[in-house]
Amino acid sequence: MIKNWIGTVRSKGKLRVAAEGLSGGAWGTIFDKALKNFNQLMKDKGINLELVATTKEAPAADVTVRSAAKQASFNYSGGSYSKAFDGNGKHGLTVQLSDSITKEITEAHIFVPATPRITSSDPKSRLLGADGCLFILVHELIHAAGLDNDEHTLDDVFCYPGELVEGKTAADDKLQPWGGLGKPMPPFVLSSKTIASLQQAWP
């Protein structure tokens, strides 16, 4: 499903994104790079959306990015959310909150694995390199823009599932669409399907 953001946000063509607790570890330098890569994709494909970093959390921020080790949790007006989460995995989670009447998105919460590892089931395996982490977050930012799991593809950064292309060192790690249906990324690729979906969400 493709969801629109509320009109007051959509009309500006911008989402304010805050990073919460990402200053160290695997995600120390990823946040800014992810926003830069996402924005370049939007510009190149003519999509009316720009992500703007902010230091303020909701409601000042539309999207909040956090790392999680075992539980993805947050509080919001009128309630709380909590779900088990694999902090050693190589994929994230995005939760969209919507207006009960219009069904338009009012805020989004992204979770990335705190310690993404080459072998998720082995807590002693080395951490995933920066490019792999970048892939994870760019993918989740597309979810935050309004696309849910039904819009996943097979051949671009919005693919599911993705697979690891392990490098000799962490600096050489990349992720790619499963089965080699797309090339290792970055540089990131958007399929015509994903472009059309984003254009529908951000006319």
Short mmCIF file of C-alpha atoms in Angstrom, two decimals:
data_model
loop_
_atom_site.label_atom_id
_atom_site.label_comp_id
_atom_site.label_asym_id
_atom_site.label_seq_id
_atom_site.Cartn_x
_atom_site.Cartn_y
_atom_site.Cartn_z
CA MET A 1 0.00 0.00 0.00
CA ILE A 2 1.07 3.56 -0.70
CA LYS A 3 0.16 6.07 1.99
CA ASN A 4 0.20 9.85 1.79
CA TRP A 5 1.51 12.03 4.58
CA ILE A 6 -0.88 14.57 6.08
CA GLY A 7 -1.50 17.53 3.81
CA THR A 8 0.40 20.07 5.92
CA VAL A 9 3.55 17.98 5.53
CA ARG A 10 3.00 16.79 1.97
CA SER A 11 2.40 20.31 0.66
CA LYS A 12 5.91 21.34 1.76
CA GLY A 13 7.59 18.40 0.05
CA LYS A 14 9.81 17.88 3.09
CA LEU A 15 10.13 15.46 5.98
CA ARG A 16 12.04 16.48 9.10
CA VAL A 17 14.15 13.56 10.30
CA ALA A 18 15.75 13.22 13.74
CA ALA A 19 18.42 10.73 14.81
CA GLU A 20 18.06 9.51 18.38
CA GLY A 21 21.14 7.89 19.93
CA LEU A 22 23.01 7.20 16.68
CA SER A 23 26.17 9.12 17.54
CA GLY A 24 28.34 6.04 18.04
CA GLY A 25 28.82 2.45 16.92
CA ALA A 26 27.96 1.20 13.45
CA TRP A 27 25.61 4.11 12.82
CA GLY A 28 27.89 6.96 13.85
CA THR A 29 28.38 8.38 10.36
CA ILE A 30 25.55 6.68 8.48
CA PHE A 31 22.64 9.02 9.20
CA ASP A 32 23.85 12.06 7.28
CA LYS A 33 25.07 9.92 4.38
CA ALA A 34 21.69 8.17 4.16
CA LEU A 35 19.80 11.46 3.95
CA LYS A 36 22.23 12.74 1.31
CA ASN A 37 21.87 9.59 -0.81
CA PHE A 38 18.08 9.57 -0.45
CA ASN A 39 17.78 13.22 -1.42
CA GLN A 40 19.97 12.72 -4.47
CA LEU A 41 17.74 9.84 -5.60
CA MET A 42 14.65 12.01 -5.20
CA LYS A 43 16.24 14.85 -7.15
CA ASP A 44 17.48 12.58 -9.94
CA LYS A 45 14.07 10.92 -10.34
CA GLY A 46 11.99 14.09 -10.08
CA ILE A 47 10.24 13.12 -6.85
CA ASN A 48 8.87 16.02 -4.81
CA LEU A 49 10.44 15.06 -1.49
CA GLU A 50 13.44 16.20 0.52
CA LEU A 51 14.60 14.94 3.90
CA VAL A 52 15.84 17.58 6.32
CA ALA A 53 17.82 16.66 9.42
CA THR A 54 16.62 18.07 12.72
CA THR A 55 17.85 17.63 16.28
CA LYS A 56 14.36 17.84 17.73
CA GLU A 57 12.16 14.79 18.27
CA ALA A 58 8.43 14.47 17.57
CA PRO A 59 6.32 16.50 17.17
CA ALA A 60 9.04 18.75 15.73
CA ALA A 61 10.38 15.79 13.75
CA ASP A 62 8.19 13.88 11.32
CA VAL A 63 10.51 10.86 11.28
CA THR A 64 12.69 9.55 14.11
CA VAL A 65 15.55 7.08 13.57
CA ARG A 66 16.75 4.88 16.45
CA SER A 67 18.90 1.81 16.86
CA ALA A 68 17.51 -1.17 18.75
CA ALA A 69 19.16 -4.23 20.28
CA LYS A 70 16.25 -6.45 21.28
CA GLN A 71 13.10 -4.34 21.36
CA ALA A 72 11.77 -1.63 19.05
CA SER A 73 9.86 0.72 21.35
CA PHE A 74 8.57 4.26 21.41
CA ASN A 75 5.87 6.38 23.01
CA TYR A 76 3.45 8.56 21.12
CA SER A 77 0.44 10.68 21.91
CA GLY A 78 -2.13 8.35 23.37
CA GLY A 79 -0.09 5.19 23.55
CA SER A 80 3.11 3.21 23.17
CA TYR A 81 4.58 0.66 20.76
CA SER A 82 6.91 -2.25 21.41
CA LYS A 83 7.98 -5.19 19.24
CA ALA A 84 10.78 -7.76 19.41
CA PHE A 85 13.65 -6.78 17.12
CA ASP A 86 16.87 -8.50 16.03
CA GLY A 87 19.68 -6.10 16.84
CA ASN A 88 22.18 -8.32 15.02
CA GLY A 89 20.15 -8.48 11.81
CA LYS A 90 20.67 -6.82 8.46
CA HIS A 91 17.30 -5.16 8.05
CA GLY A 92 15.34 -2.47 9.83
CA LEU A 93 11.76 -1.70 10.80
CA THR A 94 9.61 1.33 10.08
CA VAL A 95 6.35 2.04 11.91
CA GLN A 96 3.99 4.55 10.29
CA LEU A 97 1.39 6.22 12.51
CA SER A 98 -1.73 7.44 10.74
CA ASP A 99 -4.66 9.73 11.42
CA SER A 100 -7.64 7.62 12.47
CA ILE A 101 -9.98 9.43 10.09
CA THR A 102 -7.96 10.37 7.01
CA LYS A 103 -5.54 7.42 7.28
CA GLU A 104 -2.74 9.79 6.30
CA ILE A 105 0.65 9.41 7.98
CA THR A 106 1.29 11.75 10.91
CA GLU A 107 4.69 10.43 12.01
CA ALA A 108 7.08 7.57 11.31
CA HIS A 109 9.57 5.72 13.49
CA ILE A 110 12.55 3.89 12.00
CA PHE A 111 14.56 1.24 13.85
CA VAL A 112 17.93 -0.03 12.64
CA PRO A 113 19.85 -2.93 14.20
CA ALA A 114 22.23 -1.74 16.92
CA THR A 115 24.93 -4.25 15.96
CA PRO A 116 24.26 -5.52 12.42
CA ARG A 117 26.50 -8.54 11.87
CA ILE A 118 27.74 -10.53 8.90
CA THR A 119 26.09 -13.61 10.40
CA SER A 120 23.03 -12.48 12.32
CA SER A 121 22.80 -15.71 14.33
CA ASP A 122 26.42 -15.47 15.50
CA PRO A 123 26.97 -12.73 18.11
CA LYS A 124 30.74 -13.12 17.62
CA SER A 125 30.75 -12.44 13.88
CA ARG A 126 32.08 -9.08 12.77
CA LEU A 127 29.93 -6.02 12.29
CA LEU A 128 28.52 -5.15 8.89
CA GLY A 129 30.41 -2.44 7.02
CA ALA A 130 29.21 1.11 6.46
CA ASP A 131 27.84 0.57 2.95
CA GLY A 132 25.67 -2.30 4.20
CA CYS A 133 24.33 -0.11 6.99
CA LEU A 134 23.70 2.67 4.49
CA PHE A 135 21.60 0.29 2.37
CA ILE A 136 19.50 -0.64 5.41
CA LEU A 137 18.71 2.96 6.32
CA VAL A 138 18.00 4.20 2.79
CA HIS A 139 15.55 1.29 2.44
CA GLU A 140 13.78 2.28 5.67
CA LEU A 141 13.62 5.93 4.65
CA ILE A 142 11.58 4.83 1.62
CA HIS A 143 9.17 3.14 4.03
CA ALA A 144 8.99 6.36 6.03
CA ALA A 145 8.13 8.24 2.84
CA GLY A 146 4.90 6.23 2.62
CA LEU A 147 5.54 2.80 1.10
CA ASP A 148 4.69 -0.35 3.05
CA ASN A 149 5.90 -3.93 2.61
CA ASP A 150 3.45 -4.59 -0.24
CA GLU A 151 5.50 -2.20 -2.38
CA HIS A 152 8.76 -4.12 -1.97
CA THR A 153 10.61 -4.90 -5.19
CA LEU A 154 13.07 -7.52 -6.40
CA ASP A 155 15.74 -5.41 -8.05
CA ASP A 156 16.47 -2.11 -6.29
CA VAL A 157 17.28 -0.68 -2.85
CA PHE A 158 13.65 -1.22 -1.83
CA CYS A 159 13.99 -4.96 -2.42
CA TYR A 160 13.00 -7.70 -0.03
CA PRO A 161 14.82 -9.75 0.84
CA GLY A 162 18.30 -8.40 0.40
CA GLU A 163 21.45 -10.46 0.64
CA LEU A 164 24.97 -9.79 1.78
CA VAL A 165 27.88 -9.47 -0.60
CA GLU A 166 30.62 -9.92 1.96
CA GLY A 167 33.85 -8.08 1.36
CA LYS A 168 37.35 -9.06 2.40
CA THR A 169 37.01 -6.29 4.95
CA ALA A 170 34.02 -4.43 6.39
CA ALA A 171 34.77 -1.50 4.07
CA ASP A 172 33.98 -3.74 1.09
CA ASP A 173 30.63 -5.10 2.36
CA LYS A 174 27.53 -4.38 0.31
CA LEU A 175 23.93 -5.58 0.13
CA GLN A 176 22.09 -6.51 -3.05
CA PRO A 177 18.65 -7.82 -4.07
CA TRP A 178 18.29 -11.53 -3.32
CA GLY A 179 19.64 -13.89 -5.95
CA GLY A 180 21.59 -11.22 -7.75
CA LEU A 181 18.47 -9.72 -9.37
CA GLY A 182 20.05 -6.31 -8.85
CA LYS A 183 23.59 -5.08 -8.42
CA PRO A 184 25.41 -4.61 -5.10
CA MET A 185 24.74 -1.16 -3.65
CA PRO A 186 25.71 1.65 -3.18
CA PRO A 187 25.46 3.37 -5.59
CA PHE A 188 21.73 3.03 -5.08
CA VAL A 189 19.17 2.22 -7.73
CA LEU A 190 15.41 2.85 -7.81
CA SER A 191 13.24 0.73 -10.09
CA SER A 192 10.45 2.22 -12.18
CA LYS A 193 7.95 0.65 -9.74
CA THR A 194 9.48 2.34 -6.70
CA ILE A 195 9.76 5.66 -8.53
CA ALA A 196 6.08 5.52 -9.51
CA SER A 197 5.06 4.64 -5.95
CA LEU A 198 7.03 7.54 -4.48
CA GLN A 199 5.63 9.94 -7.07
CA GLN A 200 2.14 8.83 -6.07
CA ALA A 201 2.92 9.42 -2.39
CA TRP A 202 4.50 12.81 -3.13
CA PRO A 203 2.69 14.35 -6.13
#
